[in-house]
Amino acid sequence: MVRSAMFKKILSEIDTKEQDLSLGDTSLIEQSRIMIALLQEILVRVKEQVGISGFTDVIAEIEFFKEVKPMVLGKLIYYNNVYRIETTCPVRGGKLYRKYFEGQLKLLKQHNASQLDMDFYRYYRSGRTDKDADYFLREQVHYATVLDSFYFEMDSQYSTYYDHLVARFIAQDLTYVYILSRIYPETPLNFGSLDIPDDLQWTGTKNALIELIYALYISGVLSHGKIGIRKVSLIFQSLFKIPLGDIHHAFHRMKDRAGKRTLFIDHLRDSLEEYMDKHL
């Protein structure tokens, strides 16, 4: 996936702030409040930029309304969800605490189930691109297909209706992982019903696995780059039944390595090339 300079800059700004907060000792409520303020400021900033500069072509416009704006707005909705949930939850620990988050998970699943029959939901989740011009160009909105009246209150020069739906999907994914982490704080999560062999183990180091996770996330090859680093990490922890702890802190240590910083990725490349050379 080729990303524009605008997208890369915004991603970098958000990721850097999230990583800085994760390394500090601020509460999740305070982290959410800070991220809400930052994301609101970014939305205002990019709206002004779009109003002044516009788009160079339809490809840039589609990227903005399919990738850039939904990513920022989706995270804003997510952090607002976290702030709301955390500021109303019972004291941590005990049955009441777990029951509260199980109730939040049930509400989230009910909301998600209401979208499963949407043609657009299936289109987006499948990673298709053939109808992007219909969904993500501002002049292409078909009013007969608009299901929510909130569209008519939007700025038509800054919205396509479907960009808001994508933001909702992103927020739901992030919120789902967050709620599960509260219900099962010490237990690797089980995604899906794959028949995973009991003897499947990660026999490399934890740092090697974290390096692989970040490489896959940053390259955007998983779910077209729409899946967050936390969810990718949880999936690998579940698959290999291995707790990784604070992956952001581990990643920062990798960045400060002397010499080669991508030891495991380099090892993978060298091993593959050696195998290829032996089987010419």
PDB file of C-alpha atoms in Angstrom:
ATOM      1  CA  MET A   1       0.000   0.000   0.000  1.00  0.00           C
ATOM      2  CA  VAL A   2       1.476   3.315  -1.120  1.00  0.00           C
ATOM      3  CA  ARG A   3       0.696   6.111   1.296  1.00  0.00           C
ATOM      4  CA  SER A   4       0.873   9.829   0.624  1.00  0.00           C
ATOM      5  CA  ALA A   5       3.198  12.192   2.476  1.00  0.00           C
ATOM      6  CA  MET A   6       0.196  13.565   4.392  1.00  0.00           C
ATOM      7  CA  PHE A   7      -0.859  10.101   5.558  1.00  0.00           C
ATOM      8  CA  LYS A   8       2.666   9.143   6.613  1.00  0.00           C
ATOM      9  CA  LYS A   9       3.126  12.378   8.551  1.00  0.00           C
ATOM     10  CA  ILE A  10      -0.179  12.000  10.420  1.00  0.00           C
ATOM     11  CA  LEU A  11       0.483   8.310  11.176  1.00  0.00           C
ATOM     12  CA  SER A  12       3.919   9.173  12.509  1.00  0.00           C
ATOM     13  CA  GLU A  13       2.559  11.968  14.715  1.00  0.00           C
ATOM     14  CA  ILE A  14      -0.156   9.760  16.210  1.00  0.00           C
ATOM     15  CA  ASP A  15       2.076   6.699  16.661  1.00  0.00           C
ATOM     16  CA  THR A  16       4.802   8.767  18.324  1.00  0.00           C
ATOM     17  CA  LYS A  17       2.341  10.294  20.782  1.00  0.00           C
ATOM     18  CA  GLU A  18       0.760   6.925  21.585  1.00  0.00           C
ATOM     19  CA  GLN A  19       4.164   5.349  22.190  1.00  0.00           C
ATOM     20  CA  ASP A  20       5.301   8.245  24.381  1.00  0.00           C
ATOM     21  CA  LEU A  21       2.152   7.957  26.490  1.00  0.00           C
ATOM     22  CA  SER A  22       2.479   4.179  26.790  1.00  0.00           C
ATOM     23  CA  LEU A  23       5.990   4.595  28.195  1.00  0.00           C
ATOM     24  CA  GLY A  24       4.904   7.130  30.799  1.00  0.00           C
ATOM     25  CA  ASP A  25       3.025   6.685  34.047  1.00  0.00           C
ATOM     26  CA  THR A  26      -0.154   8.559  33.086  1.00  0.00           C
ATOM     27  CA  SER A  27      -3.461   6.778  33.641  1.00  0.00           C
ATOM     28  CA  LEU A  28      -5.491   5.400  30.764  1.00  0.00           C
ATOM     29  CA  ILE A  29      -8.085   8.115  31.408  1.00  0.00           C
ATOM     30  CA  GLU A  30      -5.447  10.830  31.099  1.00  0.00           C
ATOM     31  CA  GLN A  31      -3.909   9.158  28.035  1.00  0.00           C
ATOM     32  CA  SER A  32      -7.339   9.112  26.394  1.00  0.00           C
ATOM     33  CA  ARG A  33      -7.947  12.767  27.222  1.00  0.00           C
ATOM     34  CA  ILE A  34      -4.609  13.764  25.708  1.00  0.00           C
ATOM     35  CA  MET A  35      -5.205  11.708  22.550  1.00  0.00           C
ATOM     36  CA  ILE A  36      -8.716  13.124  22.132  1.00  0.00           C
ATOM     37  CA  ALA A  37      -7.318  16.659  22.187  1.00  0.00           C
ATOM     38  CA  LEU A  38      -4.535  15.755  19.726  1.00  0.00           C
ATOM     39  CA  LEU A  39      -6.834  13.964  17.281  1.00  0.00           C
ATOM     40  CA  GLN A  40      -9.361  16.803  17.348  1.00  0.00           C
ATOM     41  CA  GLU A  41      -6.557  19.233  16.552  1.00  0.00           C
ATOM     42  CA  ILE A  42      -5.346  17.035  13.676  1.00  0.00           C
ATOM     43  CA  LEU A  43      -8.851  16.856  12.188  1.00  0.00           C
ATOM     44  CA  VAL A  44      -9.140  20.642  12.257  1.00  0.00           C
ATOM     45  CA  ARG A  45      -5.680  20.994  10.732  1.00  0.00           C
ATOM     46  CA  VAL A  46      -6.257  18.589   7.841  1.00  0.00           C
ATOM     47  CA  LYS A  47      -9.691  20.090   7.157  1.00  0.00           C
ATOM     48  CA  GLU A  48      -8.062  23.493   6.732  1.00  0.00           C
ATOM     49  CA  GLN A  49      -5.404  21.967   4.486  1.00  0.00           C
ATOM     50  CA  VAL A  50      -8.035  20.283   2.307  1.00  0.00           C
ATOM     51  CA  GLY A  51      -9.984  23.550   2.082  1.00  0.00           C
ATOM     52  CA  ILE A  52      -6.905  25.494   1.005  1.00  0.00           C
ATOM     53  CA  SER A  53      -5.093  22.979  -1.215  1.00  0.00           C
ATOM     54  CA  GLY A  54      -7.809  20.561  -2.318  1.00  0.00           C
ATOM     55  CA  PHE A  55      -6.696  17.286  -3.923  1.00  0.00           C
ATOM     56  CA  THR A  56      -4.281  16.784  -6.783  1.00  0.00           C
ATOM     57  CA  ASP A  57      -6.457  14.059  -8.347  1.00  0.00           C
ATOM     58  CA  VAL A  58      -9.227  11.563  -7.574  1.00  0.00           C
ATOM     59  CA  ILE A  59      -6.679   9.041  -6.263  1.00  0.00           C
ATOM     60  CA  ALA A  60      -5.586  11.512  -3.587  1.00  0.00           C
ATOM     61  CA  GLU A  61      -9.213  12.292  -2.722  1.00  0.00           C
ATOM     62  CA  ILE A  62     -10.102   8.608  -2.396  1.00  0.00           C
ATOM     63  CA  GLU A  63      -7.068   7.971  -0.178  1.00  0.00           C
ATOM     64  CA  PHE A  64      -8.022  10.866   2.062  1.00  0.00           C
ATOM     65  CA  PHE A  65     -11.630   9.792   2.583  1.00  0.00           C
ATOM     66  CA  LYS A  66     -10.895   6.065   2.718  1.00  0.00           C
ATOM     67  CA  GLU A  67      -7.657   6.062   4.719  1.00  0.00           C
ATOM     68  CA  VAL A  68      -6.576   9.369   6.245  1.00  0.00           C
ATOM     69  CA  LYS A  69      -9.699  10.944   7.716  1.00  0.00           C
ATOM     70  CA  PRO A  70     -11.273   7.626   8.881  1.00  0.00           C
ATOM     71  CA  MET A  71      -8.051   6.640  10.653  1.00  0.00           C
ATOM     72  CA  VAL A  72      -7.927   9.905  12.614  1.00  0.00           C
ATOM     73  CA  LEU A  73     -11.668  10.016  13.294  1.00  0.00           C
ATOM     74  CA  GLY A  74     -11.763   6.300  14.138  1.00  0.00           C
ATOM     75  CA  LYS A  75      -9.064   6.726  16.763  1.00  0.00           C
ATOM     76  CA  LEU A  76     -10.865   9.781  18.108  1.00  0.00           C
ATOM     77  CA  ILE A  77     -14.068   7.763  18.525  1.00  0.00           C
ATOM     78  CA  TYR A  78     -12.060   4.939  20.096  1.00  0.00           C
ATOM     79  CA  TYR A  79     -10.325   7.134  22.672  1.00  0.00           C
ATOM     80  CA  ASN A  80     -13.636   8.774  23.477  1.00  0.00           C
ATOM     81  CA  ASN A  81     -15.066   5.280  24.065  1.00  0.00           C
ATOM     82  CA  VAL A  82     -12.159   4.431  26.362  1.00  0.00           C
ATOM     83  CA  TYR A  83     -12.565   7.695  28.283  1.00  0.00           C
ATOM     84  CA  ARG A  84     -16.300   7.132  28.694  1.00  0.00           C
ATOM     85  CA  ILE A  85     -15.908   3.503  29.759  1.00  0.00           C
ATOM     86  CA  GLU A  86     -12.998   4.108  32.138  1.00  0.00           C
ATOM     87  CA  THR A  87     -14.646   7.068  33.886  1.00  0.00           C
ATOM     88  CA  THR A  88     -17.826   5.095  34.613  1.00  0.00           C
ATOM     89  CA  CYS A  89     -16.450   1.636  35.436  1.00  0.00           C
ATOM     90  CA  PRO A  90     -16.411   0.186  38.986  1.00  0.00           C
ATOM     91  CA  VAL A  91     -13.250  -0.063  41.061  1.00  0.00           C
ATOM     92  CA  ARG A  92     -10.794  -2.346  39.307  1.00  0.00           C
ATOM     93  CA  GLY A  93     -10.894  -6.011  40.261  1.00  0.00           C
ATOM     94  CA  GLY A  94     -13.688  -8.283  41.413  1.00  0.00           C
ATOM     95  CA  LYS A  95     -16.826  -9.659  39.802  1.00  0.00           C
ATOM     96  CA  LEU A  96     -18.538  -6.289  39.392  1.00  0.00           C
ATOM     97  CA  TYR A  97     -15.611  -4.934  37.406  1.00  0.00           C
ATOM     98  CA  ARG A  98     -15.537  -7.942  35.069  1.00  0.00           C
ATOM     99  CA  LYS A  99     -19.320  -7.916  34.702  1.00  0.00           C
ATOM    100  CA  TYR A 100     -19.212  -4.250  33.714  1.00  0.00           C
ATOM    101  CA  PHE A 101     -16.755  -4.891  30.871  1.00  0.00           C
ATOM    102  CA  GLU A 102     -18.607  -8.014  29.766  1.00  0.00           C
ATOM    103  CA  GLY A 103     -21.677  -5.789  29.446  1.00  0.00           C
ATOM    104  CA  GLN A 104     -19.694  -3.290  27.380  1.00  0.00           C
ATOM    105  CA  LEU A 105     -18.505  -6.118  25.124  1.00  0.00           C
ATOM    106  CA  LYS A 106     -22.073  -7.323  24.642  1.00  0.00           C
ATOM    107  CA  LEU A 107     -23.200  -3.832  23.630  1.00  0.00           C
ATOM    108  CA  LEU A 108     -20.329  -3.557  21.159  1.00  0.00           C
ATOM    109  CA  LYS A 109     -21.128  -6.935  19.585  1.00  0.00           C
ATOM    110  CA  GLN A 110     -24.808  -5.995  19.261  1.00  0.00           C
ATOM    111  CA  HIS A 111     -23.880  -2.788  17.467  1.00  0.00           C
ATOM    112  CA  ASN A 112     -21.480  -4.642  15.188  1.00  0.00           C
ATOM    113  CA  ALA A 113     -24.104  -7.299  14.359  1.00  0.00           C
ATOM    114  CA  SER A 114     -26.431  -4.585  13.072  1.00  0.00           C
ATOM    115  CA  GLN A 115     -23.887  -3.772  10.349  1.00  0.00           C
ATOM    116  CA  LEU A 116     -23.188  -7.271   9.045  1.00  0.00           C
ATOM    117  CA  ASP A 117     -25.858  -7.110   6.340  1.00  0.00           C
ATOM    118  CA  MET A 118     -24.598  -3.802   4.953  1.00  0.00           C
ATOM    119  CA  ASP A 119     -23.203  -4.130   1.438  1.00  0.00           C
ATOM    120  CA  PHE A 120     -20.612  -1.488   2.277  1.00  0.00           C
ATOM    121  CA  TYR A 121     -19.501  -3.349   5.399  1.00  0.00           C
ATOM    122  CA  ARG A 122     -18.780  -6.476   3.350  1.00  0.00           C
ATOM    123  CA  TYR A 123     -17.082  -4.356   0.666  1.00  0.00           C
ATOM    124  CA  TYR A 124     -14.769  -2.668   3.144  1.00  0.00           C
ATOM    125  CA  ARG A 125     -13.933  -5.786   5.149  1.00  0.00           C
ATOM    126  CA  SER A 126     -13.063  -7.745   2.002  1.00  0.00           C
ATOM    127  CA  GLY A 127     -10.445  -5.166   1.016  1.00  0.00           C
ATOM    128  CA  ARG A 128     -12.062  -4.445  -2.332  1.00  0.00           C
ATOM    129  CA  THR A 129     -11.235  -1.271  -4.274  1.00  0.00           C
ATOM    130  CA  ASP A 130     -13.390  -1.520  -7.414  1.00  0.00           C
ATOM    131  CA  LYS A 131     -16.129   0.788  -6.053  1.00  0.00           C
ATOM    132  CA  ASP A 132     -13.909   3.243  -4.219  1.00  0.00           C
ATOM    133  CA  ALA A 133     -14.915   6.052  -6.558  1.00  0.00           C
ATOM    134  CA  ASP A 134     -18.578   5.499  -5.657  1.00  0.00           C
ATOM    135  CA  TYR A 135     -17.929   5.484  -1.921  1.00  0.00           C
ATOM    136  CA  PHE A 136     -15.099   7.938  -1.399  1.00  0.00           C
ATOM    137  CA  LEU A 137     -15.559  10.795  -3.860  1.00  0.00           C
ATOM    138  CA  ARG A 138     -17.655  13.628  -2.479  1.00  0.00           C
ATOM    139  CA  GLU A 139     -19.863  14.152  -5.520  1.00  0.00           C
ATOM    140  CA  GLN A 140     -20.735  10.446  -5.771  1.00  0.00           C
ATOM    141  CA  VAL A 141     -22.989  10.150  -2.687  1.00  0.00           C
ATOM    142  CA  HIS A 142     -26.304   8.502  -3.568  1.00  0.00           C
ATOM    143  CA  TYR A 143     -28.851   9.865  -1.144  1.00  0.00           C
ATOM    144  CA  ALA A 144     -31.125   6.823  -1.545  1.00  0.00           C
ATOM    145  CA  THR A 145     -28.382   4.670   0.023  1.00  0.00           C
ATOM    146  CA  VAL A 146     -27.703   6.955   3.001  1.00  0.00           C
ATOM    147  CA  LEU A 147     -29.056   5.214   6.087  1.00  0.00           C
ATOM    148  CA  ASP A 148     -28.264   7.755   8.817  1.00  0.00           C
ATOM    149  CA  SER A 149     -29.629  11.279   8.912  1.00  0.00           C
ATOM    150  CA  PHE A 150     -26.366  12.577  10.419  1.00  0.00           C
ATOM    151  CA  TYR A 151     -24.996  12.851   6.867  1.00  0.00           C
ATOM    152  CA  PHE A 152     -27.215  15.830   6.156  1.00  0.00           C
ATOM    153  CA  GLU A 153     -25.588  17.693   9.055  1.00  0.00           C
ATOM    154  CA  MET A 154     -22.061  17.090   7.719  1.00  0.00           C
ATOM    155  CA  ASP A 155     -19.893  19.455   5.731  1.00  0.00           C
ATOM    156  CA  SER A 156     -20.357  18.119   2.215  1.00  0.00           C
ATOM    157  CA  GLN A 157     -16.928  19.444   1.218  1.00  0.00           C
ATOM    158  CA  TYR A 158     -15.273  17.413   3.942  1.00  0.00           C
ATOM    159  CA  SER A 159     -17.354  14.223   4.069  1.00  0.00           C
ATOM    160  CA  THR A 160     -18.554  11.385   1.838  1.00  0.00           C
ATOM    161  CA  TYR A 161     -20.764   9.676   4.471  1.00  0.00           C
ATOM    162  CA  TYR A 162     -18.829   6.439   3.991  1.00  0.00           C
ATOM    163  CA  ASP A 163     -15.649   7.865   5.498  1.00  0.00           C
ATOM    164  CA  HIS A 164     -17.594   8.176   8.761  1.00  0.00           C
ATOM    165  CA  LEU A 165     -18.690   4.528   8.503  1.00  0.00           C
ATOM    166  CA  VAL A 166     -15.073   3.416   8.010  1.00  0.00           C
ATOM    167  CA  ALA A 167     -14.116   5.442  11.098  1.00  0.00           C
ATOM    168  CA  ARG A 168     -16.795   3.577  13.057  1.00  0.00           C
ATOM    169  CA  PHE A 169     -15.413   0.210  11.904  1.00  0.00           C
ATOM    170  CA  ILE A 170     -11.886   1.199  12.966  1.00  0.00           C
ATOM    171  CA  ALA A 171     -13.130   2.430  16.345  1.00  0.00           C
ATOM    172  CA  GLN A 172     -15.075  -0.789  16.911  1.00  0.00           C
ATOM    173  CA  ASP A 173     -12.004  -2.937  16.226  1.00  0.00           C
ATOM    174  CA  LEU A 174      -9.870  -0.920  18.625  1.00  0.00           C
ATOM    175  CA  THR A 175     -12.569  -0.834  21.296  1.00  0.00           C
ATOM    176  CA  TYR A 176     -13.085  -4.600  20.998  1.00  0.00           C
ATOM    177  CA  VAL A 177      -9.426  -5.312  21.723  1.00  0.00           C
ATOM    178  CA  TYR A 178      -9.375  -2.788  24.584  1.00  0.00           C
ATOM    179  CA  ILE A 179     -12.432  -4.326  26.289  1.00  0.00           C
ATOM    180  CA  LEU A 180     -11.041  -7.851  25.923  1.00  0.00           C
ATOM    181  CA  SER A 181      -7.763  -6.712  27.481  1.00  0.00           C
ATOM    182  CA  ARG A 182      -9.760  -5.488  30.503  1.00  0.00           C
ATOM    183  CA  ILE A 183     -11.709  -8.743  30.841  1.00  0.00           C
ATOM    184  CA  TYR A 184      -8.676 -10.982  30.311  1.00  0.00           C
ATOM    185  CA  PRO A 185      -5.676  -8.873  31.400  1.00  0.00           C
ATOM    186  CA  GLU A 186      -3.269 -11.793  31.777  1.00  0.00           C
ATOM    187  CA  THR A 187      -4.662 -14.279  29.267  1.00  0.00           C
ATOM    188  CA  PRO A 188      -3.710 -14.433  25.577  1.00  0.00           C
ATOM    189  CA  LEU A 189      -6.830 -13.896  23.504  1.00  0.00           C
ATOM    190  CA  ASN A 190      -8.394 -16.503  21.264  1.00  0.00           C
ATOM    191  CA  PHE A 191      -9.219 -15.021  17.853  1.00  0.00           C
ATOM    192  CA  GLY A 192     -11.398 -17.313  15.802  1.00  0.00           C
ATOM    193  CA  SER A 193     -11.682 -21.075  15.992  1.00  0.00           C
ATOM    194  CA  LEU A 194      -8.493 -22.220  14.263  1.00  0.00           C
ATOM    195  CA  ASP A 195      -7.297 -25.690  15.147  1.00  0.00           C
ATOM    196  CA  ILE A 196      -3.891 -24.621  16.444  1.00  0.00           C
ATOM    197  CA  PRO A 197      -1.571 -27.544  17.305  1.00  0.00           C
ATOM    198  CA  ASP A 198      -0.676 -27.725  20.993  1.00  0.00           C
ATOM    199  CA  ASP A 199       2.982 -28.119  20.129  1.00  0.00           C
ATOM    200  CA  LEU A 200       3.124 -24.931  18.040  1.00  0.00           C
ATOM    201  CA  GLN A 201       5.631 -22.711  19.842  1.00  0.00           C
ATOM    202  CA  TRP A 202       7.602 -19.566  19.205  1.00  0.00           C
ATOM    203  CA  THR A 203      11.160 -20.741  19.866  1.00  0.00           C
ATOM    204  CA  GLY A 204      12.857 -17.455  19.060  1.00  0.00           C
ATOM    205  CA  THR A 205      13.277 -14.587  21.484  1.00  0.00           C
ATOM    206  CA  LYS A 206      10.425 -12.283  22.476  1.00  0.00           C
ATOM    207  CA  ASN A 207      12.305  -9.356  20.942  1.00  0.00           C
ATOM    208  CA  ALA A 208      12.477 -11.237  17.636  1.00  0.00           C
ATOM    209  CA  LEU A 209       8.699 -11.711  17.631  1.00  0.00           C
ATOM    210  CA  ILE A 210       8.114  -8.053  18.519  1.00  0.00           C
ATOM    211  CA  GLU A 211      10.421  -7.033  15.670  1.00  0.00           C
ATOM    212  CA  LEU A 212       8.381  -9.190  13.269  1.00  0.00           C
ATOM    213  CA  ILE A 213       5.075  -7.781  14.565  1.00  0.00           C
ATOM    214  CA  TYR A 214       6.222  -4.191  14.055  1.00  0.00           C
ATOM    215  CA  ALA A 215       7.580  -4.971  10.586  1.00  0.00           C
ATOM    216  CA  LEU A 216       4.245  -6.456   9.499  1.00  0.00           C
ATOM    217  CA  TYR A 217       2.273  -3.585  11.059  1.00  0.00           C
ATOM    218  CA  ILE A 218       4.382  -0.739   9.687  1.00  0.00           C
ATOM    219  CA  SER A 219       4.527  -2.231   6.179  1.00  0.00           C
ATOM    220  CA  GLY A 220       0.712  -2.185   5.997  1.00  0.00           C
ATOM    221  CA  VAL A 221       0.447  -5.762   4.696  1.00  0.00           C
ATOM    222  CA  LEU A 222      -2.132  -6.884   7.286  1.00  0.00           C
ATOM    223  CA  SER A 223      -5.735  -5.946   6.464  1.00  0.00           C
ATOM    224  CA  HIS A 224      -4.477  -3.169   4.173  1.00  0.00           C
ATOM    225  CA  GLY A 225      -2.869  -1.449   7.145  1.00  0.00           C
ATOM    226  CA  LYS A 226      -6.194  -0.962   8.945  1.00  0.00           C
ATOM    227  CA  ILE A 227      -5.419  -3.232  11.906  1.00  0.00           C
ATOM    228  CA  GLY A 228      -3.751  -1.626  14.917  1.00  0.00           C
ATOM    229  CA  ILE A 229      -0.454  -2.642  16.468  1.00  0.00           C
ATOM    230  CA  ARG A 230      -2.163  -3.726  19.709  1.00  0.00           C
ATOM    231  CA  LYS A 231      -4.488  -6.118  17.885  1.00  0.00           C
ATOM    232  CA  VAL A 232      -1.646  -7.552  15.798  1.00  0.00           C
ATOM    233  CA  SER A 233       0.294  -8.132  19.005  1.00  0.00           C
ATOM    234  CA  LEU A 234      -2.646  -9.836  20.717  1.00  0.00           C
ATOM    235  CA  ILE A 235      -3.158 -12.136  17.734  1.00  0.00           C
ATOM    236  CA  PHE A 236       0.464 -13.303  17.805  1.00  0.00           C
ATOM    237  CA  GLN A 237       0.397 -13.718  21.584  1.00  0.00           C
ATOM    238  CA  SER A 238      -2.708 -15.861  21.214  1.00  0.00           C
ATOM    239  CA  LEU A 239      -1.286 -17.878  18.335  1.00  0.00           C
ATOM    240  CA  PHE A 240       1.968 -18.740  20.098  1.00  0.00           C
ATOM    241  CA  LYS A 241       0.617 -18.596  23.677  1.00  0.00           C
ATOM    242  CA  ILE A 242       3.369 -16.208  24.712  1.00  0.00           C
ATOM    243  CA  PRO A 243       2.973 -12.959  26.720  1.00  0.00           C
ATOM    244  CA  LEU A 244       4.997 -10.095  25.258  1.00  0.00           C
ATOM    245  CA  GLY A 245       4.433  -7.426  27.879  1.00  0.00           C
ATOM    246  CA  ASP A 246       5.007  -3.802  26.870  1.00  0.00           C
ATOM    247  CA  ILE A 247       5.876  -4.095  23.170  1.00  0.00           C
ATOM    248  CA  HIS A 248       6.240  -0.318  22.768  1.00  0.00           C
ATOM    249  CA  HIS A 249       9.011  -0.215  25.373  1.00  0.00           C
ATOM    250  CA  ALA A 250      10.734  -3.191  23.742  1.00  0.00           C
ATOM    251  CA  PHE A 251      10.504  -1.484  20.340  1.00  0.00           C
ATOM    252  CA  HIS A 252      12.121   1.688  21.716  1.00  0.00           C
ATOM    253  CA  ARG A 253      14.990  -0.411  23.051  1.00  0.00           C
ATOM    254  CA  MET A 254      15.443  -1.911  19.572  1.00  0.00           C
ATOM    255  CA  LYS A 255      15.655   1.583  18.070  1.00  0.00           C
ATOM    256  CA  ASP A 256      18.575   2.332  20.413  1.00  0.00           C
ATOM    257  CA  ARG A 257      20.528  -0.807  19.542  1.00  0.00           C
ATOM    258  CA  ALA A 258      24.139  -0.332  18.568  1.00  0.00           C
ATOM    259  CA  GLY A 259      24.895  -1.614  15.083  1.00  0.00           C
ATOM    260  CA  LYS A 260      22.121  -3.471  13.282  1.00  0.00           C
ATOM    261  CA  ARG A 261      18.674  -2.650  14.666  1.00  0.00           C
ATOM    262  CA  THR A 262      16.716  -5.268  12.658  1.00  0.00           C
ATOM    263  CA  LEU A 263      18.599  -8.368  13.773  1.00  0.00           C
ATOM    264  CA  PHE A 264      15.726 -10.822  13.328  1.00  0.00           C
ATOM    265  CA  ILE A 265      14.518  -9.433   9.990  1.00  0.00           C
ATOM    266  CA  ASP A 266      18.089  -9.570   8.702  1.00  0.00           C
ATOM    267  CA  HIS A 267      18.359 -13.169   9.955  1.00  0.00           C
ATOM    268  CA  LEU A 268      15.166 -14.107   8.095  1.00  0.00           C
ATOM    269  CA  ARG A 269      16.468 -12.591   4.871  1.00  0.00           C
ATOM    270  CA  ASP A 270      19.858 -14.278   5.167  1.00  0.00           C
ATOM    271  CA  SER A 271      18.266 -17.659   5.956  1.00  0.00           C
ATOM    272  CA  LEU A 272      15.907 -17.435   2.987  1.00  0.00           C
ATOM    273  CA  GLU A 273      18.625 -16.363   0.571  1.00  0.00           C
ATOM    274  CA  GLU A 274      20.883 -19.181   1.786  1.00  0.00           C
ATOM    275  CA  TYR A 275      18.073 -21.684   1.233  1.00  0.00           C
ATOM    276  CA  MET A 276      17.451 -20.297  -2.268  1.00  0.00           C
ATOM    277  CA  ASP A 277      21.121 -20.566  -3.130  1.00  0.00           C
ATOM    278  CA  LYS A 278      21.155 -24.229  -2.061  1.00  0.00           C
ATOM    279  CA  HIS A 279      18.065 -25.103  -4.103  1.00  0.00           C
ATOM    280  CA  LEU A 280      18.782 -23.419  -7.425  1.00  0.00           C
TER     281      LEU A 280
END
